[in-house]
Structure formats: C-alpha cells, structure tokens
XYZ file of C-alpha atoms in Angstrom:
593
model
C 56.867 87.340 184.742
C 54.600 88.796 182.112
C 53.537 86.393 179.383
C 52.841 87.113 175.747
C 52.018 85.190 172.573
C 52.458 85.947 168.886
C 49.175 85.980 167.018
C 50.744 83.700 164.382
C 50.711 80.931 167.023
C 46.894 80.706 166.991
C 44.243 80.020 164.371
C 41.370 82.241 163.320
C 40.850 85.948 162.721
C 42.842 88.524 164.650
C 39.848 89.233 166.891
C 39.467 85.523 167.668
C 43.168 85.219 168.440
C 43.142 88.205 170.786
C 40.078 86.899 172.614
C 41.630 83.442 173.028
C 44.901 84.888 174.334
C 43.102 87.048 176.879
C 40.853 84.235 178.130
C 43.845 81.921 178.527
C 45.538 84.423 180.847
C 48.163 86.072 178.658
C 49.087 89.638 179.475
C 50.262 90.654 176.025
C 50.520 89.767 172.359
C 52.871 90.135 169.427
C 50.865 91.356 166.447
C 51.976 89.524 163.324
C 51.799 91.788 160.286
C 49.710 89.393 158.173
C 47.073 89.242 160.909
C 46.810 93.029 160.944
C 46.659 93.291 157.145
C 43.804 90.784 156.988
C 41.814 92.420 159.792
C 38.854 94.702 159.074
C 39.753 96.653 162.213
C 41.942 99.761 161.948
C 45.159 99.920 164.000
C 43.410 102.208 166.500
C 40.488 99.803 166.791
C 42.888 96.908 167.362
C 44.607 98.972 170.061
C 41.250 99.579 171.744
C 40.259 95.947 171.433
C 43.489 94.831 173.119
C 43.021 97.345 175.919
C 39.472 96.110 176.499
C 40.797 92.550 176.756
C 43.565 93.546 179.173
C 46.311 92.876 176.610
C 49.376 94.960 175.912
C 50.828 94.985 172.386
C 54.394 94.001 173.168
C 55.807 93.654 169.648
C 54.909 94.336 166.037
C 56.542 91.951 163.617
C 58.303 91.467 161.358
C 60.316 93.900 159.263
C 62.410 91.898 156.810
C 65.480 92.409 154.603
C 66.367 95.826 156.000
C 70.112 95.913 156.642
C 73.428 95.491 154.775
C 71.975 96.354 151.365
C 72.970 98.852 148.629
C 72.185 102.511 149.352
C 69.269 102.783 146.939
C 67.668 99.681 148.401
C 68.172 100.978 151.947
C 66.509 104.277 151.008
C 63.441 102.295 149.958
C 63.638 100.347 153.212
C 63.636 103.565 155.256
C 60.557 104.758 153.383
C 58.850 101.458 154.203
C 59.965 101.711 157.839
C 58.588 105.255 158.193
C 55.165 103.981 157.133
C 55.362 101.024 159.570
C 56.430 103.253 162.457
C 53.439 105.523 161.837
C 51.184 102.501 161.875
C 52.762 101.283 165.122
C 52.091 104.651 166.747
C 48.404 104.177 165.886
C 48.573 100.604 167.143
C 50.216 101.543 170.431
C 53.183 99.192 169.946
C 56.616 100.479 170.920
C 58.909 97.642 169.745
C 59.394 96.292 166.237
C 61.101 93.052 165.268
C 63.707 93.284 162.500
C 64.872 89.898 161.195
C 68.354 89.447 159.782
C 68.230 89.693 156.006
C 67.694 86.730 153.712
C 67.690 88.958 150.610
C 70.015 88.062 147.719
C 70.925 91.772 147.732
C 72.351 91.538 151.267
C 76.090 92.193 151.575
C 78.312 90.308 153.989
C 79.522 93.441 155.743
C 78.893 93.875 159.477
C 80.030 97.498 159.324
C 77.386 98.303 156.728
C 74.749 96.412 158.724
C 75.748 98.382 161.821
C 75.497 101.790 160.184
C 72.187 101.044 158.460
C 70.584 99.638 161.602
C 71.743 102.738 163.500
C 70.043 104.944 160.896
C 66.893 102.805 161.196
C 67.036 103.236 164.979
C 67.349 107.030 164.557
C 64.094 107.030 162.594
C 62.409 104.677 165.068
C 63.421 106.868 167.997
C 61.628 109.824 166.393
C 58.418 107.764 166.652
C 59.121 106.528 170.219
C 59.873 103.031 168.945
C 62.625 100.517 169.724
C 64.146 98.158 167.146
C 64.794 94.534 168.233
C 67.257 92.873 165.819
C 66.991 89.088 165.554
C 69.271 86.578 163.868
C 67.238 84.170 161.750
C 68.749 80.690 161.782
C 68.655 80.798 157.973
C 69.794 84.422 157.629
C 71.876 85.047 154.502
C 74.864 86.302 156.464
C 73.738 86.897 160.056
C 72.369 83.608 161.397
C 73.600 83.414 165.003
C 72.586 85.419 168.046
C 76.166 86.346 168.952
C 76.855 87.915 165.547
C 73.585 89.846 165.727
C 74.593 91.093 169.177
C 78.028 92.235 167.930
C 76.294 94.343 165.278
C 73.898 95.842 167.847
C 76.743 96.483 170.275
C 78.808 98.220 167.595
C 75.871 100.471 166.663
C 75.624 101.607 170.300
C 72.193 103.171 169.822
C 69.639 103.480 172.661
C 66.746 102.528 170.360
C 68.498 99.407 169.003
C 68.666 96.139 170.902
C 68.488 92.449 170.165
C 65.692 89.903 170.127
C 66.569 86.393 171.234
C 64.569 83.475 169.851
C 65.041 80.039 171.404
C 64.308 78.220 168.142
C 66.886 80.154 166.109
C 69.512 79.628 168.801
C 68.899 75.996 169.713
C 68.147 74.730 166.192
C 71.675 75.793 165.193
C 73.077 74.182 168.348
C 74.584 77.511 169.397
C 75.826 77.630 172.973
C 73.321 79.809 174.866
C 75.772 80.505 177.706
C 77.129 83.461 175.732
C 73.780 85.192 176.224
C 74.970 86.089 179.721
C 77.505 88.493 178.159
C 74.669 90.647 176.769
C 73.428 93.419 179.109
C 69.844 92.686 180.068
C 68.662 96.139 179.027
C 69.881 95.482 175.483
C 67.737 92.351 175.168
C 64.618 94.076 173.940
C 62.564 90.900 173.513
C 62.607 87.146 174.148
C 60.681 84.738 171.918
C 60.258 81.108 172.916
C 59.475 77.935 171.006
C 60.365 74.284 171.409
C 60.611 71.713 168.621
C 61.034 67.977 168.144
C 64.581 66.982 167.259
C 64.450 66.502 163.485
C 67.060 66.189 160.746
C 65.719 68.593 158.119
C 66.143 72.006 156.563
C 65.981 74.548 159.378
C 63.529 76.839 157.550
C 61.028 74.007 157.017
C 61.628 72.839 160.579
C 60.852 76.329 161.871
C 57.816 77.003 159.702
C 55.972 73.729 160.384
C 57.172 71.918 163.502
C 57.685 74.361 166.340
C 55.757 73.610 169.520
C 55.296 75.049 172.977
C 58.044 74.766 175.612
C 58.096 71.309 177.166
C 56.565 69.619 174.109
C 59.759 69.153 172.110
C 63.389 68.233 172.582
C 65.061 71.625 173.164
C 66.370 72.781 176.520
C 64.256 75.925 176.512
C 64.401 76.222 180.305
C 68.220 76.224 180.221
C 68.221 79.032 177.661
C 65.761 81.090 179.711
C 67.984 80.725 182.778
C 70.866 82.278 180.838
C 68.603 85.143 179.713
C 67.377 85.837 183.247
C 70.943 86.044 184.540
C 71.430 89.115 182.309
C 68.750 90.972 184.231
C 66.205 90.779 181.403
C 62.797 91.822 182.731
C 60.644 91.766 179.608
C 57.920 89.247 178.818
C 58.259 85.564 178.079
C 56.645 85.410 174.662
C 55.690 82.453 172.477
C 56.257 82.509 168.729
C 55.240 79.109 167.392
C 54.708 78.216 163.745
C 52.912 74.872 163.679
C 50.623 73.365 161.042
C 48.480 71.618 163.669
C 47.981 74.737 165.795
C 46.962 76.694 162.688
C 44.066 74.273 162.180
C 43.030 73.716 165.796
C 40.562 75.830 167.753
C 42.270 78.941 169.120
C 40.855 78.739 172.660
C 42.253 75.350 173.739
C 45.544 76.078 171.935
C 45.947 79.323 173.867
C 45.298 77.508 177.160
C 47.894 74.887 176.251
C 50.317 77.670 175.333
C 49.873 79.528 178.605
C 50.169 76.296 180.589
C 53.531 75.684 178.928
C 54.795 79.073 180.139
C 53.553 78.459 183.682
C 55.465 75.171 183.747
C 58.518 76.861 182.233
C 58.470 79.579 184.880
C 58.280 76.909 187.563
C 61.287 75.158 186.012
C 63.437 78.300 186.007
C 62.387 79.387 189.498
C 60.406 82.541 188.709
C 56.881 81.201 189.143
C 55.057 79.680 192.080
C 52.762 76.723 191.525
C 51.406 74.178 193.997
C 53.842 71.249 193.848
C 52.853 68.202 191.805
C 51.124 65.338 193.593
C 52.123 62.227 191.667
C 49.382 59.569 191.521
C 50.215 56.288 193.239
C 47.993 53.904 191.293
C 44.825 53.403 189.257
C 41.798 53.307 191.555
C 39.313 52.557 188.764
C 38.525 52.920 185.084
C 34.984 54.002 184.191
C 33.204 52.824 181.066
C 30.052 54.540 179.830
C 27.678 52.473 177.712
C 24.094 52.708 176.485
C 23.818 48.913 176.721
C 25.287 47.202 179.761
C 24.764 43.678 178.446
C 27.743 43.348 176.037
C 30.064 45.123 178.477
C 28.872 42.950 181.366
C 29.365 39.820 179.266
C 32.892 40.913 178.376
C 33.812 41.692 181.998
C 32.297 38.437 183.211
C 34.291 36.437 180.677
C 37.435 38.261 181.801
C 36.811 37.029 185.352
C 35.364 40.193 186.868
C 32.509 40.019 189.366
C 29.816 42.672 189.742
C 30.329 43.511 193.404
C 28.386 46.735 194.071
C 25.906 49.319 192.786
C 26.173 53.092 193.283
C 23.656 54.314 195.850
C 22.313 57.183 193.706
C 23.530 56.679 190.107
C 23.198 53.951 187.451
C 26.789 52.809 187.971
C 27.970 49.269 188.735
C 31.320 48.295 190.239
C 33.086 45.255 188.771
C 36.199 43.873 190.470
C 38.908 41.317 189.950
C 41.781 41.501 192.403
C 43.009 45.112 192.404
C 41.407 45.882 189.041
C 38.170 47.874 189.334
C 35.902 48.848 186.444
C 32.855 51.099 186.762
C 30.062 50.615 184.217
C 27.922 53.744 183.844
C 24.624 53.578 181.943
C 23.593 57.177 182.704
C 22.444 59.819 180.182
C 25.961 60.590 178.917
C 26.353 56.974 177.817
C 23.336 57.248 175.530
C 24.958 60.187 173.766
C 28.480 58.894 173.449
C 28.238 55.126 173.058
C 30.542 52.652 174.794
C 33.839 54.255 175.745
C 36.339 54.916 178.504
C 35.087 58.119 180.131
C 37.014 58.455 183.388
C 40.050 57.243 185.311
C 40.371 57.265 189.085
C 43.922 57.989 190.195
C 45.084 57.114 193.691
C 46.448 60.244 195.351
C 48.101 60.870 198.720
C 46.581 64.389 198.732
C 43.588 64.796 196.379
C 42.952 68.413 197.335
C 46.542 69.423 196.643
C 46.366 67.555 193.322
C 43.244 69.558 192.428
C 44.944 72.847 193.400
C 47.865 71.999 191.127
C 45.493 71.237 188.262
C 43.560 74.482 188.681
C 46.782 76.527 188.821
C 47.699 74.937 185.486
C 44.406 75.945 183.872
C 42.607 72.620 184.344
C 39.700 73.610 186.594
C 37.853 71.078 188.716
C 34.785 69.842 186.840
C 31.302 70.464 188.239
C 29.546 67.243 189.157
C 26.168 66.193 190.427
C 26.715 64.830 193.934
C 24.079 63.357 196.193
C 24.216 64.007 199.965
C 26.747 61.638 201.453
C 28.655 61.002 198.214
C 32.440 61.042 198.528
C 33.778 64.518 197.607
C 35.817 63.427 194.593
C 37.444 66.184 192.541
C 37.926 65.589 188.810
C 39.611 67.514 186.005
C 39.356 66.981 182.251
C 42.328 65.774 180.229
C 42.693 67.325 176.744
C 40.780 64.442 175.135
C 37.860 64.934 177.555
C 38.650 61.942 179.791
C 37.781 62.815 183.396
C 40.585 62.249 185.895
C 39.421 61.729 189.496
C 41.736 62.163 192.463
C 40.983 59.347 194.911
C 42.407 59.338 198.424
C 44.813 56.499 199.197
C 44.644 57.268 202.933
C 41.051 57.395 204.123
C 39.566 59.102 207.141
C 36.840 61.522 208.190
C 38.116 64.213 205.831
C 38.960 61.863 202.937
C 36.370 59.087 202.735
C 36.820 56.057 200.494
C 35.025 56.503 197.148
C 33.870 52.890 197.393
C 31.631 53.862 200.297
C 29.282 55.355 197.662
C 28.512 51.803 196.501
C 26.258 49.230 198.140
C 27.391 45.625 197.856
C 25.391 43.088 195.834
C 25.505 39.283 196.069
C 28.286 37.863 193.911
C 30.664 34.978 193.463
C 34.320 35.767 194.264
C 36.296 36.753 191.165
C 38.944 34.199 190.190
C 42.621 35.061 190.378
C 44.498 38.286 191.126
C 44.756 41.035 188.517
C 45.444 44.747 188.342
C 45.394 47.436 185.666
C 48.772 47.383 183.953
C 48.128 50.403 181.747
C 45.452 52.394 179.969
C 45.663 53.500 176.346
C 43.885 56.605 175.072
C 43.910 57.865 171.505
C 43.975 61.655 171.478
C 42.296 63.996 169.020
C 44.797 64.453 166.187
C 45.514 68.085 167.104
C 46.061 67.505 170.852
C 48.794 64.873 171.007
C 51.558 67.232 172.188
C 49.147 69.023 174.510
C 48.178 65.714 176.133
C 51.788 64.792 176.906
C 52.460 68.207 178.469
C 49.193 68.046 180.436
C 49.895 64.646 182.005
C 53.491 65.558 182.741
C 52.834 68.988 184.246
C 49.437 68.576 185.920
C 49.911 65.014 187.215
C 53.691 64.952 187.612
C 54.096 61.873 185.404
C 57.245 61.176 183.400
C 56.851 61.256 179.613
C 58.727 58.580 177.697
C 59.970 58.930 174.135
C 57.411 59.095 171.355
C 57.115 55.964 169.222
C 55.868 55.752 165.622
C 53.775 52.695 164.774
C 52.756 51.615 161.264
C 48.979 51.424 160.853
C 47.492 49.853 157.696
C 46.145 53.282 156.733
C 48.884 55.603 157.950
C 51.154 56.183 160.899
C 50.199 56.120 164.572
C 52.243 57.949 167.190
C 52.280 56.854 170.809
C 53.881 58.235 173.948
C 53.568 56.734 177.414
C 53.437 58.705 180.649
C 54.161 56.900 183.900
C 55.021 57.342 187.550
C 58.319 56.110 188.989
C 57.251 52.591 189.977
C 54.993 51.929 186.970
C 51.814 51.665 189.045
C 50.336 54.347 186.758
C 50.938 53.916 183.039
C 48.933 55.772 180.388
C 49.759 55.356 176.699
C 48.735 58.417 174.682
C 48.310 57.855 170.959
C 47.179 59.775 167.927
C 45.352 58.027 165.106
C 46.575 57.444 161.599
C 44.210 60.118 160.232
C 41.791 62.657 161.732
C 38.798 60.608 160.550
C 40.203 57.529 162.306
C 40.561 59.062 165.789
C 37.992 56.829 167.497
C 38.733 53.484 165.841
C 39.808 51.089 168.615
C 40.682 54.271 170.443
C 40.816 53.129 174.051
C 41.873 50.017 175.827
C 42.452 48.709 179.322
C 45.396 46.364 179.855
C 44.959 43.865 182.698
C 48.075 42.380 184.267
C 47.697 38.644 184.928
C 50.085 36.013 186.268
C 49.689 33.652 183.294
C 48.378 35.140 180.063
C 47.824 31.757 178.409
C 45.701 30.518 181.310
C 43.774 33.805 181.419
C 43.158 33.696 177.656
C 41.902 30.088 177.831
C 39.566 30.958 180.676
C 38.272 33.989 178.799
C 37.591 31.946 175.672
C 35.965 29.132 177.656
C 33.635 31.716 179.226
C 32.455 32.790 175.774
C 34.837 35.694 175.223
C 36.111 36.550 171.759
C 39.890 36.892 171.359
C 41.351 38.957 168.530
C 42.647 36.513 165.882
C 46.277 37.074 164.894
C 47.558 36.105 161.401
C 49.614 32.923 161.183
C 52.392 34.874 159.437
C 53.118 36.684 162.689
C 53.779 33.479 164.611
C 55.821 32.076 161.722
C 58.043 35.128 162.067
C 58.283 34.623 165.845
C 59.630 31.135 165.201
C 62.387 32.637 163.075
C 63.333 35.288 165.628
C 63.173 33.414 168.936
C 63.566 29.925 170.337
C 60.633 28.619 172.373
C 60.010 25.623 174.606
C 58.149 22.679 173.114
C 54.496 23.593 172.578
C 54.934 27.233 173.601
C 54.594 28.724 170.118
C 51.616 26.493 169.369
C 49.899 27.927 172.454
C 50.550 31.444 171.188
C 49.103 30.570 167.776
C 46.009 29.027 169.298
C 45.221 31.947 171.605
C 46.445 34.873 169.488
C 49.178 35.739 172.000
C 51.855 38.202 170.901
C 55.382 38.198 172.255
C 58.053 40.828 172.880
C 61.384 40.848 174.658
C 63.832 43.545 175.718
C 66.917 43.675 177.948
C 64.707 43.674 181.044
C 62.473 40.712 180.299
C 59.568 39.264 178.340
C 56.103 40.616 177.554
C 53.237 38.337 176.472
C 49.877 39.828 175.555
C 46.621 39.245 173.706
C 43.480 41.248 172.977
C 39.732 40.937 173.191
C 37.447 41.998 170.390
C 36.254 45.611 170.532
C 32.971 46.675 172.136
C 32.030 50.165 171.013
C 35.342 52.003 171.189
C 36.902 49.862 173.920
C 38.793 46.606 174.083
C 40.836 44.841 176.753
C 44.375 43.532 176.682
C 45.659 40.676 178.848
C 49.337 41.127 179.647
C 51.978 39.067 181.385
C 54.844 41.424 182.114
C 58.160 40.290 183.569
C 59.312 42.823 186.187
C 62.198 44.216 184.155
C 60.242 44.799 180.944
C 59.460 48.510 180.507
C 57.652 48.654 177.177
C 54.154 48.029 175.825
C 54.760 45.627 172.940
C 55.045 48.479 170.446
C 56.643 46.317 167.767
C 53.491 44.158 167.782
C 51.139 47.118 167.394
C 51.065 47.031 163.557
C 49.885 43.415 163.663
C 47.218 44.219 166.250
C 46.004 47.260 164.307
C 45.804 45.299 161.060
C 43.844 42.522 162.799
C 41.414 45.065 164.242
C 40.927 46.748 160.877
C 40.287 43.342 159.293
C 37.674 42.536 161.929
C 35.657 45.748 161.596
C-alpha cells in the first residue's frame, strides 16, 4: 500500500521534512498548515518540490471548528474555507481534514452539523476537493468515530467522507470492529499513531506522547485489519505528535517511521518482507579501545585468555568458555575511546538475516575485508552498534568467522562462562526506535519497559530477547541527554558461582564496584539467608534478587572507559535482570566517578 506521513511528525523546516520523507521511502505527505505558513516557498513551489521528490500531497490539514455553529459563525467559516480551498488548488492537494469542533460556540445538534458539513462539501466540490471529517477524541460534542460517520452518512454528499485516526479511536477504547460497517469509499483517509498506555488527559496524551506503530501499547494492526475489510485503498499515513521526534534529526526519524509501516503491513498481510531470522546466540562482543592494557588487565582478571590474533587487523580474541570478547585497537578506537562497538549474533542463515535488515531500511554496512576474510555482513543498530550475522552452521559457503584469527600461545581459561546479556544505553531520542528495530529486524521479543531511579533522574530500560534467552539485550535510555554515555554499556557474564568468580577476580587484581552497607542491611530485613551468606555478599559487593522463577545474584566491575562487566549467577527460572538493584548500582557508579 502507499505510505504517507504528516509533516508535523518530523522536525525541521518544511523543505527538510519533505526531503527526509522522500529519502526514507514515503510516497506521500500530509501538509500541516503551520508548516506551510512558516515556509518561504509558495504553495506552487511546494507542489513542485514535492513532485521533484516523488511525493504526492495526500492531505492538507487541519480545518478546525467548522460545523454545528450559529449561522453567522458558519458564514465566516465558509469564507475561511473558500480561501483554504483556493490555496489547496495551488498546492495540488485534493483532500482536506476537518476536525470535529472543540469551540465553545459548537451546538450539540447532529442535524445542524450534517447540514453545515454538506454546505462545506458543496463549496469544496466546486474546487475539486474532498472533505474528510474526523472525530477528535476531545471533541466538544463529536468525539467518537461512529458518531462522526453517522453525520457523514446523513449528509450523503459525494465530496464528504470520514477520516479515521487510530489514536482518537483507541485512546477512547472505542471498539474498532464497527469500522467494517463504513463503506470503504467513504473512508477518505486513514491516519495512524501508536502510544504508550498512560492514565492522563487525552489531549495532553495526544499532543506529546504519540509514537509510531509498534512502539506503544495500542493494537494498531487490529484496527488496520478492520479498515482494510471495508475495501479502503487509500494510503497508510502517520500523524504523530511527539516531543522527542520534534527535537530529533528528521532523517533518522523518517526512516524509523517508514520502518514501522513496513512492519505494520507485514502484520496485516498486505506487505511482503523476507521472514525474520531470529539469532540463536551471542557469537562475540567487540570492544574498541585506544589502550589495550587496561582492557586486557580487566579481561585477564575475569578469567579470560587471549587465544588468537586477527590475521590482518589489530584485533585480539579473548575467550572463557563460550564467552568471546574481541579487543580492537584500530583507528576507530582512537576516535571513540573504550566502548562496546559490535555484537556478533549467531544466525542459522546470515544472508537471509541481512536481506531482512535491508528490506527494513537497515542496509548492510561497508567493511574493509582482506582476501580470505570470512564474509560477515553487519548492520547498524540505531545507537551505532554494529550487529554481525555469524553462521552457526559452517561450510564452504558459510565459513567460521574464527578462521580469520591465528592462535597464540595461552594458558587455558578457568571455568565455563557465557554471555548472559548485553546492556546498551541508547541516545535519548532513539529509545523507542531501538526497541522497534531489534524486534522487527532481528525478530526478538520486546519485554515491558521498566523505569529505574537514577540519582540524577529516571532511567528507562527495555529488554529484547529470543525465546530461549540465549540472546538478551537490555536497551536503556539515560537519566538526561548529557548523561547518555555514563556507564553506558556492559557485558554480563553468566558464571556457575558468582561468589567464587568475584573472589577470583579480586585475587587477580580486579576492582569490584563497592556497594553501600545500607543495601545489605535492607537485604537482611527482606530475606532470610544461610549462615555467612549475607556476609559474603557484603564483602564482595554482591546484589541479590528473587522472583517466582528463582534467584539472581550479581556484582559489577569498575568501569573502563564506557564499559564495565557484570558477573551473574542466574537460576534457570529467573527471567529478569536485577532491575530493583539498578538504583543502588547507578548510585555506586556515580559515587565512584
């Protein structure tokens, strides 16, 4: 289906918004009146600009407080409408959005609304324009889609139809099944937005917290299915008011927006995408660093052994059991400092995974590859982390990435371990985009978002995982934009005995994050422990959590650059990440800066 986006959904000037929409792959736009009024371009120039960019102008919006008003007020409204219709003719737009009135002058009289909208449609028809009447969720009298449709139906005018908006319908908890009673040709336009489930005034909810389909809690796909059953064949268009999107760069926001519609079309069965290839495990995590010594010392204390060196790049492979860490001291490391730059994901079909990513607007990244290097494809997550697709079944066509490394003499690493999860703090304006990206591109399941108290604000976190938990990525957003990179990334290592692992790490010279004594005093009040158990936790800075499935014990290393490690002992039934302990950990890290 054709896709469109309202210019109010993007930041910047009208020209910047149009360019971003076109580059992201949209076929059309809704021109928001304020964007046109603030543009130095004339309506004809805007029309030409859209044509040059391959964009149709699918809607001009909005006209407000038109219907069910006293006669003298309606006469003024018709004068205003005549001017707007002339402008739309210059613009090349043939459909105008009319919102249900919020005016204190509006009269609760559907018959009056019907007759006045019919007269408006008569005038619009003279200009070759259609009127799409929409029920605002906070409309003074008309606030539901079914009442708006009854008014349109009663008017029985060829130039008057209805506009359906998923936010206005779902925020009021209206049953969208009734949409199927509306003839498809009378649905002149469909606007889509998702939103988190919040308990607040619907106008404030709408104006500040809408998001793209798949990023909130509404069943937007279910609503679209009802609309399609009517025979509606117009565009799927996004109208999203969001404070974050208004401040973010228009280009990436437009890509995120279009990706959401591609995923939505897949969900409702009208779009074809390569099927998702869910990763089966973490093949490696790659750290970049300008100084290998502190990172090497940290890994050595954790029990890793340096087992191999890349044949053509300054990259070392460190291993402990199934946990593999790459340490890259190449040019990028000198620019960026120590950080987690890439994740290798085990994949049963790396090429199909790359095709899925490219279809969802995440193109494969160019990389410098020496002759004989494994042909690894990588895409960039919204925060810039590179995600490599690594074959789990090797052969002539899919060589093992480890063949790029030449072994070096080393002592065997003590004890089994694997990567339990990875935590990545997202740029403050890309948190919702990151969750949609990992869910749609990688086929991971997104868990509920969790709010965590930080000493200087509030941190939000949302985990994405595969079915068996062999891939777990915790996506967070910092307490404030300036704090995005503070302790931003960490690698959690699963061990059989966290106390033994912590002692070994400390004995090898590693620095554990000290935890305040008040925390362990509180543990003593909340839980009963075996003799000496709590004293061990105090000594080693081990934190403790328990849910219906089991127990979680964990502790942290000090931070190197922007990275730290977590040692975790997870009982099989435990599904969380120790979120209730996060405020204590964050406070301890702030104190140790």
